[in-house]
């Protein structure tokens, strides 16, 4: 990567002030950023992504000190989680301040806030001074970008500037927790687990992930490559590859090489640890999707820690996009 120079970050600040779109690196995935207080700029995010306008956006801040400019009735739980996990892969849903634009919240009375953990974007946010609304910088329904190259290949010239901050360290979108309910509710699993949140808060966190979809815009069918996709456990992946190959199906195996023994399939390696798998899943899905195969077989590590839960969630959504009764395409 060519790390952005100070003058590139200055240019990004100028672009944001002028209503431009800047792709920003974060520790989770790249975001498609615009000035959260500029309605026209935020509208451009939706048209560029092809995202329905009622899907609310996360506002990215330079520091927890500015929470109160964006949220009201901020509970002590939010202060605790912000001081424990920010900057980091955690998004807090809070009551919105009256000044927050409807286009950011999808007209809801809540707003999602996060301080991302990436030096370049923190520098940008500090110099910019305001909040940056940013969804993942992919076309709607497709795999989130974890490199600057992914953003360029998805959105090309429609972004005014792509800040290259290298490959994302976490590689899966932030954990989202709603703090406007009686009990905190986990809306989207990420690297910070429900147990991590419970440990920090000393209270129980509700997990609604298998129930009705609570985070608006978190469609079941999402994060999808174009090649038909199927999930497997690591233990069963090699056998499944063999039987698909025996049927003449050209299969690409996306798995940790150490966890799944060698097979005839084209391989896309997810590394060794669960965090390696989190970091490399989206890049592997993109690469495998370009390989012109008939089927992708994906096996991710199991477990109940944050990354494994998040991996299972994203994989389930990617598979759902290919289910015969496809549901809504995300
Ligand atoms: O890691 C991340 O969170 C990345 C990086 C760029 O920060 N962003 C991201 O944004 O994943 P996006 O737009 O792809 O996903 C944001 C999610 C959506 O599922 C949306 O429904 C939820 O956040 N969300 C936003 N505002 C909300 C609100 N007020 N209440 C409930 N959910 C909200
Ligand atoms: Mg997204």
Short mmCIF file of C-alpha atoms and ligand atoms in Angstrom, two decimals:
data_model
loop_
_atom_site.label_atom_id
_atom_site.label_comp_id
_atom_site.label_asym_id
_atom_site.label_seq_id
_atom_site.Cartn_x
_atom_site.Cartn_y
_atom_site.Cartn_z
CA UNK A 1 0.00 0.00 0.00
CA UNK A 2 1.03 3.58 -0.49
CA UNK A 3 0.17 5.11 2.89
CA UNK A 4 -1.64 8.43 2.50
CA UNK A 5 0.55 11.45 3.13
CA UNK A 6 -0.48 14.35 5.30
CA UNK A 7 -1.52 16.27 2.22
CA UNK A 8 -3.73 13.37 1.09
CA UNK A 9 -5.51 13.45 4.45
CA UNK A 10 -5.86 17.24 4.10
CA UNK A 11 -7.44 16.64 0.71
CA UNK A 12 -9.82 14.15 2.28
CA UNK A 13 -10.84 16.74 4.90
CA UNK A 14 -11.43 19.34 2.19
CA UNK A 15 -13.49 16.86 0.17
CA UNK A 16 -15.64 15.97 3.18
CA UNK A 17 -16.29 19.66 3.89
CA UNK A 18 -17.26 20.09 0.22
CA UNK A 19 -19.79 17.23 0.33
CA UNK A 20 -17.54 14.64 -1.28
CA UNK A 21 -17.30 10.88 -0.73
CA UNK A 22 -14.11 9.52 0.82
CA UNK A 23 -13.46 5.81 1.35
CA UNK A 24 -11.91 5.36 4.78
CA UNK A 25 -9.89 2.46 6.18
CA UNK A 26 -11.01 1.10 9.55
CA UNK A 27 -9.96 -1.93 11.58
CA UNK A 28 -13.16 -3.74 10.49
CA UNK A 29 -13.89 -2.99 6.82
CA UNK A 30 -13.49 0.06 4.56
CA UNK A 31 -16.24 2.66 4.90
CA UNK A 32 -17.78 4.97 2.30
CA UNK A 33 -17.68 8.23 4.21
CA UNK A 34 -19.48 11.56 3.93
CA UNK A 35 -20.05 14.53 6.23
CA UNK A 36 -22.87 13.29 8.50
CA UNK A 37 -24.24 16.83 8.80
CA UNK A 38 -24.54 17.35 5.03
CA UNK A 39 -27.76 15.86 3.72
CA UNK A 40 -26.78 15.95 0.06
CA UNK A 41 -23.46 14.29 0.77
CA UNK A 42 -25.14 11.52 2.76
CA UNK A 43 -27.67 10.99 -0.04
CA UNK A 44 -24.76 10.38 -2.39
CA UNK A 45 -23.70 7.44 -0.19
CA UNK A 46 -27.04 5.75 -0.80
CA UNK A 47 -27.06 6.36 -4.55
CA UNK A 48 -23.44 5.25 -4.95
CA UNK A 49 -23.98 2.01 -3.01
CA UNK A 50 -27.44 1.33 -4.39
CA UNK A 51 -28.62 1.09 -0.79
CA UNK A 52 -32.28 1.56 0.24
CA UNK A 53 -32.62 4.96 1.92
CA UNK A 54 -34.32 3.60 5.04
CA UNK A 55 -31.17 1.68 6.06
CA UNK A 56 -29.51 3.80 8.74
CA UNK A 57 -25.80 4.61 8.75
CA UNK A 58 -23.15 4.52 11.46
CA UNK A 59 -21.65 7.90 12.39
CA UNK A 60 -17.88 7.69 12.94
CA UNK A 61 -16.37 9.99 15.55
CA UNK A 62 -12.80 10.94 16.53
CA UNK A 63 -13.36 10.34 20.24
CA UNK A 64 -15.98 9.43 22.85
CA UNK A 65 -15.92 13.07 24.00
CA UNK A 66 -18.25 13.99 21.14
CA UNK A 67 -20.98 11.41 21.90
CA UNK A 68 -23.22 14.10 23.36
CA UNK A 69 -23.24 16.09 20.13
CA UNK A 70 -24.96 13.12 18.47
CA UNK A 71 -26.93 11.38 21.23
CA UNK A 72 -29.19 12.36 24.14
CA UNK A 73 -30.04 10.59 27.38
CA UNK A 74 -26.77 8.72 27.05
CA UNK A 75 -26.86 5.89 29.62
CA UNK A 76 -23.91 5.05 31.85
CA UNK A 77 -23.61 1.74 29.98
CA UNK A 78 -22.62 3.70 26.88
CA UNK A 79 -19.88 5.56 28.77
CA UNK A 80 -18.57 2.30 30.16
CA UNK A 81 -18.49 0.54 26.79
CA UNK A 82 -17.03 3.58 25.03
CA UNK A 83 -14.21 3.92 27.51
CA UNK A 84 -13.52 0.20 27.46
CA UNK A 85 -13.76 -0.52 23.71
CA UNK A 86 -13.25 2.73 21.76
CA UNK A 87 -11.41 3.17 19.52
CA UNK A 88 -12.51 -0.29 18.43
CA UNK A 89 -14.94 -2.54 16.55
CA UNK A 90 -18.05 -1.65 18.57
CA UNK A 91 -21.06 0.41 17.48
CA UNK A 92 -23.47 1.84 20.07
CA UNK A 93 -27.12 2.55 19.23
CA UNK A 94 -28.34 5.50 21.33
CA UNK A 95 -31.19 8.04 21.33
CA UNK A 96 -30.38 10.57 18.65
CA UNK A 97 -29.72 14.23 19.35
CA UNK A 98 -32.32 16.48 17.66
CA UNK A 99 -29.73 17.84 15.21
CA UNK A 100 -28.94 14.43 13.67
CA UNK A 101 -30.24 14.24 10.10
CA UNK A 102 -33.10 11.86 9.22
CA UNK A 103 -31.15 10.68 6.21
CA UNK A 104 -28.49 9.29 8.59
CA UNK A 105 -30.89 7.50 10.94
CA UNK A 106 -33.43 6.44 8.31
CA UNK A 107 -35.91 8.61 10.23
CA UNK A 108 -35.45 6.61 13.44
CA UNK A 109 -35.18 8.20 16.84
CA UNK A 110 -31.90 6.37 17.44
CA UNK A 111 -28.41 6.84 16.04
CA UNK A 112 -25.48 4.42 15.69
CA UNK A 113 -22.04 5.72 16.76
CA UNK A 114 -18.54 4.35 16.69
CA UNK A 115 -14.90 5.45 17.08
CA UNK A 116 -12.91 3.30 14.63
CA UNK A 117 -9.45 2.04 15.50
CA UNK A 118 -7.34 3.06 12.54
CA UNK A 119 -4.62 5.72 12.75
CA UNK A 120 -5.31 7.26 9.33
CA UNK A 121 -9.06 7.56 9.86
CA UNK A 122 -8.66 8.84 13.42
CA UNK A 123 -6.32 11.50 12.06
CA UNK A 124 -8.88 12.34 9.36
CA UNK A 125 -11.74 12.50 11.88
CA UNK A 126 -9.77 14.74 14.25
CA UNK A 127 -8.87 17.16 11.49
CA UNK A 128 -12.37 17.11 10.03
CA UNK A 129 -13.93 17.82 13.40
CA UNK A 130 -17.43 16.46 12.66
CA UNK A 131 -19.00 13.04 12.31
CA UNK A 132 -18.50 10.91 9.21
CA UNK A 133 -21.45 8.74 8.17
CA UNK A 134 -20.12 5.58 6.56
CA UNK A 135 -21.53 2.21 5.57
CA UNK A 136 -19.22 -0.50 4.26
CA UNK A 137 -17.79 0.71 0.92
CA UNK A 138 -19.25 -2.07 -1.25
CA UNK A 139 -22.20 -2.20 -3.61
CA UNK A 140 -25.33 -3.03 -1.66
CA UNK A 141 -25.62 -6.74 -0.87
CA UNK A 142 -22.08 -7.61 -1.89
CA UNK A 143 -19.08 -8.61 0.19
CA UNK A 144 -17.61 -5.83 2.34
CA UNK A 145 -14.22 -4.45 1.25
CA UNK A 146 -11.15 -5.13 3.39
CA UNK A 147 -8.59 -3.48 1.10
CA UNK A 148 -8.47 -0.20 -0.83
CA UNK A 149 -8.33 -2.27 -4.02
CA UNK A 150 -11.67 -3.91 -3.15
CA UNK A 151 -13.23 -0.44 -2.85
CA UNK A 152 -11.80 0.69 -6.17
CA UNK A 153 -13.01 -2.40 -7.96
CA UNK A 154 -16.54 -2.06 -6.49
CA UNK A 155 -17.09 1.68 -6.66
CA UNK A 156 -14.37 2.97 -9.02
CA UNK A 157 -14.69 6.61 -9.97
CA UNK A 158 -17.86 7.12 -7.97
CA UNK A 159 -15.72 7.75 -4.87
CA UNK A 160 -13.83 11.05 -4.81
CA UNK A 161 -10.88 9.63 -2.88
CA UNK A 162 -9.89 6.23 -1.50
CA UNK A 163 -7.58 6.47 1.52
CA UNK A 164 -5.38 3.38 1.46
CA UNK A 165 -4.78 2.17 5.00
CA UNK A 166 -3.73 -1.36 4.09
CA UNK A 167 -5.71 -4.54 4.74
CA UNK A 168 -8.23 -4.31 7.62
CA UNK A 169 -6.96 -5.86 10.85
CA UNK A 170 -10.29 -7.40 11.99
CA UNK A 171 -11.93 -7.89 8.60
CA UNK A 172 -15.55 -8.27 9.81
CA UNK A 173 -17.99 -5.43 10.55
CA UNK A 174 -18.27 -4.03 14.07
CA UNK A 175 -20.37 -5.51 16.84
CA UNK A 176 -23.60 -3.47 17.20
CA UNK A 177 -25.28 -3.12 20.58
CA UNK A 178 -28.54 -1.27 21.21
CA UNK A 179 -28.51 0.66 24.49
CA UNK A 180 -31.97 2.22 24.15
CA UNK A 181 -33.77 -0.84 25.48
CA UNK A 182 -34.16 -1.99 29.11
CA UNK A 183 -31.40 -4.50 28.61
CA UNK A 184 -28.55 -4.04 26.10
CA UNK A 185 -29.34 -5.95 22.89
CA UNK A 186 -26.72 -7.36 20.55
CA UNK A 187 -27.90 -6.51 17.02
CA UNK A 188 -24.89 -7.69 15.02
CA UNK A 189 -22.08 -9.97 16.24
CA UNK A 190 -18.50 -8.86 15.64
CA UNK A 191 -15.02 -9.24 17.09
CA UNK A 192 -16.21 -7.94 20.47
CA UNK A 193 -18.44 -10.71 21.80
CA UNK A 194 -21.62 -10.53 23.86
CA UNK A 195 -19.60 -12.04 26.71
CA UNK A 196 -17.02 -9.22 26.38
CA UNK A 197 -19.86 -6.70 26.70
CA UNK A 198 -21.38 -8.51 29.66
CA UNK A 199 -18.02 -8.63 31.36
CA UNK A 200 -17.53 -4.87 30.93
CA UNK A 201 -21.09 -4.01 32.03
CA UNK A 202 -21.72 -6.60 34.69
CA UNK A 203 -25.20 -7.13 33.22
CA UNK A 204 -26.75 -9.53 30.77
CA UNK A 205 -26.83 -8.72 27.06
CA UNK A 206 -29.72 -10.00 25.01
CA UNK A 207 -28.85 -11.83 21.79
CA UNK A 208 -31.56 -11.51 19.15
CA UNK A 209 -29.53 -12.86 16.28
CA UNK A 210 -31.72 -15.85 15.56
CA UNK A 211 -34.98 -14.00 16.13
CA UNK A 212 -36.54 -11.26 14.04
CA UNK A 213 -34.04 -9.00 12.33
CA UNK A 214 -33.51 -6.07 14.64
CA UNK A 215 -30.84 -3.97 12.95
CA UNK A 216 -32.74 -2.36 10.09
CA UNK A 217 -30.94 -3.23 6.90
CA UNK A 218 -29.40 -6.38 8.33
CA UNK A 219 -31.07 -8.57 5.79
CA UNK A 220 -30.76 -12.30 6.00
CA UNK A 221 -29.42 -12.50 2.47
CA UNK A 222 -26.28 -10.41 2.41
CA UNK A 223 -22.52 -10.47 1.98
CA UNK A 224 -22.89 -12.56 -1.13
CA UNK A 225 -20.47 -13.53 -3.89
CA UNK A 226 -22.03 -14.38 -7.27
CA UNK A 227 -20.86 -18.02 -7.34
CA UNK A 228 -23.24 -20.44 -5.57
CA UNK A 229 -22.03 -20.93 -2.06
CA UNK A 230 -22.43 -23.61 0.55
CA UNK A 231 -21.30 -23.84 4.17
CA UNK A 232 -19.67 -26.81 5.84
CA UNK A 233 -18.01 -27.59 9.13
CA UNK A 234 -14.25 -27.89 9.03
CA UNK A 235 -14.56 -31.58 9.94
CA UNK A 236 -16.84 -32.38 6.99
CA UNK A 237 -15.35 -30.08 4.36
CA UNK A 238 -12.86 -32.50 2.80
CA UNK A 239 -15.51 -35.22 2.31
CA UNK A 240 -17.96 -32.75 0.84
CA UNK A 241 -15.30 -31.50 -1.59
CA UNK A 242 -14.63 -35.04 -2.73
CA UNK A 243 -18.27 -35.86 -3.33
CA UNK A 244 -18.86 -32.62 -5.23
CA UNK A 245 -15.76 -33.29 -7.35
CA UNK A 246 -17.06 -36.80 -8.03
CA UNK A 247 -20.24 -35.24 -9.45
CA UNK A 248 -18.10 -33.13 -11.76
CA UNK A 249 -18.70 -29.91 -9.84
CA UNK A 250 -15.70 -27.57 -9.97
CA UNK A 251 -15.43 -26.56 -6.35
CA UNK A 252 -13.42 -23.91 -4.53
CA UNK A 253 -12.70 -24.61 -0.88
CA UNK A 254 -12.46 -21.59 1.44
CA UNK A 255 -11.07 -22.82 4.77
CA UNK A 256 -8.11 -22.79 7.11
CA UNK A 257 -5.55 -25.04 5.45
CA UNK A 258 -4.41 -26.54 8.76
CA UNK A 259 -7.99 -27.39 9.77
CA UNK A 260 -9.03 -29.01 6.47
CA UNK A 261 -6.62 -31.51 4.89
CA UNK A 262 -5.56 -31.26 1.27
CA UNK A 263 -8.25 -32.01 -1.32
CA UNK A 264 -8.52 -31.78 -5.10
CA UNK A 265 -10.44 -28.51 -4.81
CA UNK A 266 -9.03 -25.10 -5.63
CA UNK A 267 -8.07 -23.67 -2.27
CA UNK A 268 -8.51 -20.24 -0.75
CA UNK A 269 -6.76 -20.14 2.58
CA UNK A 270 -8.24 -18.54 5.69
CA UNK A 271 -4.96 -18.77 7.65
CA UNK A 272 -4.43 -20.51 10.97
CA UNK A 273 -6.32 -18.85 13.81
CA UNK A 274 -9.93 -17.72 14.11
CA UNK A 275 -8.76 -14.11 13.85
CA UNK A 276 -6.87 -14.98 10.64
CA UNK A 277 -10.14 -16.36 9.29
CA UNK A 278 -12.00 -13.17 10.29
CA UNK A 279 -9.37 -11.04 8.63
CA UNK A 280 -9.29 -13.02 5.37
CA UNK A 281 -12.86 -14.27 4.79
CA UNK A 282 -14.06 -11.40 2.58
CA UNK A 283 -10.89 -11.24 0.49
CA UNK A 284 -11.05 -15.02 0.02
CA UNK A 285 -14.72 -14.82 -1.05
CA UNK A 286 -13.86 -12.16 -3.62
CA UNK A 287 -10.87 -14.06 -4.96
CA UNK A 288 -12.74 -17.35 -5.14
CA UNK A 289 -15.66 -15.61 -6.85
CA UNK A 290 -13.34 -14.50 -9.66
CA UNK A 291 -11.99 -18.00 -10.23
CA UNK A 292 -14.89 -19.10 -12.44
CA UNK A 293 -15.83 -22.13 -10.34
CA UNK A 294 -19.23 -23.86 -10.09
CA UNK A 295 -19.47 -23.89 -6.32
CA UNK A 296 -17.75 -22.41 -3.30
CA UNK A 297 -17.58 -24.48 -0.13
CA UNK A 298 -16.82 -22.42 2.96
CA UNK A 299 -15.79 -23.79 6.36
CA UNK A 300 -15.11 -21.37 9.22
CA UNK A 301 -13.86 -22.15 12.73
CA UNK A 302 -16.61 -22.82 15.27
CA UNK A 303 -16.77 -21.62 18.86
CA UNK A 304 -18.64 -19.04 20.84
CA UNK A 305 -16.11 -16.24 20.96
CA UNK A 306 -16.77 -13.01 19.04
CA UNK A 307 -15.01 -13.80 15.79
CA UNK A 308 -16.44 -17.32 15.43
CA UNK A 309 -19.98 -16.05 16.06
CA UNK A 310 -19.49 -13.22 13.60
CA UNK A 311 -18.03 -15.57 10.98
CA UNK A 312 -20.99 -17.95 11.33
CA UNK A 313 -23.40 -15.01 11.04
CA UNK A 314 -21.82 -13.59 7.86
CA UNK A 315 -21.48 -17.01 6.27
CA UNK A 316 -25.13 -17.78 7.03
CA UNK A 317 -26.16 -14.57 5.29
CA UNK A 318 -23.96 -15.26 2.27
CA UNK A 319 -25.46 -18.75 1.93
CA UNK A 320 -29.00 -17.40 2.37
CA UNK A 321 -28.44 -15.19 -0.68
CA UNK A 322 -28.20 -18.38 -2.75
CA UNK A 323 -31.05 -20.29 -1.12
CA UNK A 324 -33.67 -21.34 -3.73
CA UNK A 325 -36.39 -19.24 -2.12
CA UNK A 326 -33.64 -16.59 -1.94
CA UNK A 327 -35.60 -14.25 0.33
CA UNK A 328 -34.78 -10.62 -0.08
CA UNK A 329 -31.45 -10.06 -1.74
CA UNK A 330 -29.39 -7.83 0.56
O1 LIG B 1 -17.55 -2.07 11.06
C1 LIG B 1 -18.50 -1.38 10.69
O2 LIG B 1 -19.49 -1.17 11.39
C2 LIG B 1 -18.40 -0.77 9.28
C3 LIG B 1 -17.29 0.28 9.29
C4 LIG B 1 -17.20 1.05 8.00
O3 LIG B 1 -17.45 1.13 10.39
N1 LIG B 1 -19.64 -0.18 8.90
C5 LIG B 1 -20.73 -0.93 8.55
O4 LIG B 1 -21.79 -0.18 8.10
O5 LIG B 1 -20.75 -2.13 8.61
P1 LIG B 1 -23.07 -0.79 7.38
O6 LIG B 1 -23.86 0.38 6.95
O7 LIG B 1 -22.64 -1.74 6.34
O8 LIG B 1 -23.83 -1.49 8.53
C6 LIG B 1 -24.39 -0.67 9.53
C7 LIG B 1 -25.41 -1.41 10.30
C8 LIG B 1 -26.66 -1.69 9.51
O9 LIG B 1 -27.00 -3.05 9.66
C9 LIG B 1 -27.70 -0.82 10.18
O10 LIG B 1 -28.93 -1.42 10.18
C10 LIG B 1 -27.17 -0.66 11.58
O11 LIG B 1 -25.79 -0.59 11.39
N2 LIG B 1 -27.65 0.57 12.18
C11 LIG B 1 -27.31 1.84 11.85
N3 LIG B 1 -28.03 2.72 12.57
C12 LIG B 1 -28.85 2.01 13.35
C13 LIG B 1 -29.85 2.35 14.31
N4 LIG B 1 -30.15 3.61 14.61
N5 LIG B 1 -30.49 1.34 14.93
C14 LIG B 1 -30.19 0.05 14.66
N6 LIG B 1 -29.27 -0.33 13.75
C15 LIG B 1 -28.60 0.64 13.11
MG1 LIG B 2 -22.51 -3.24 4.90
#
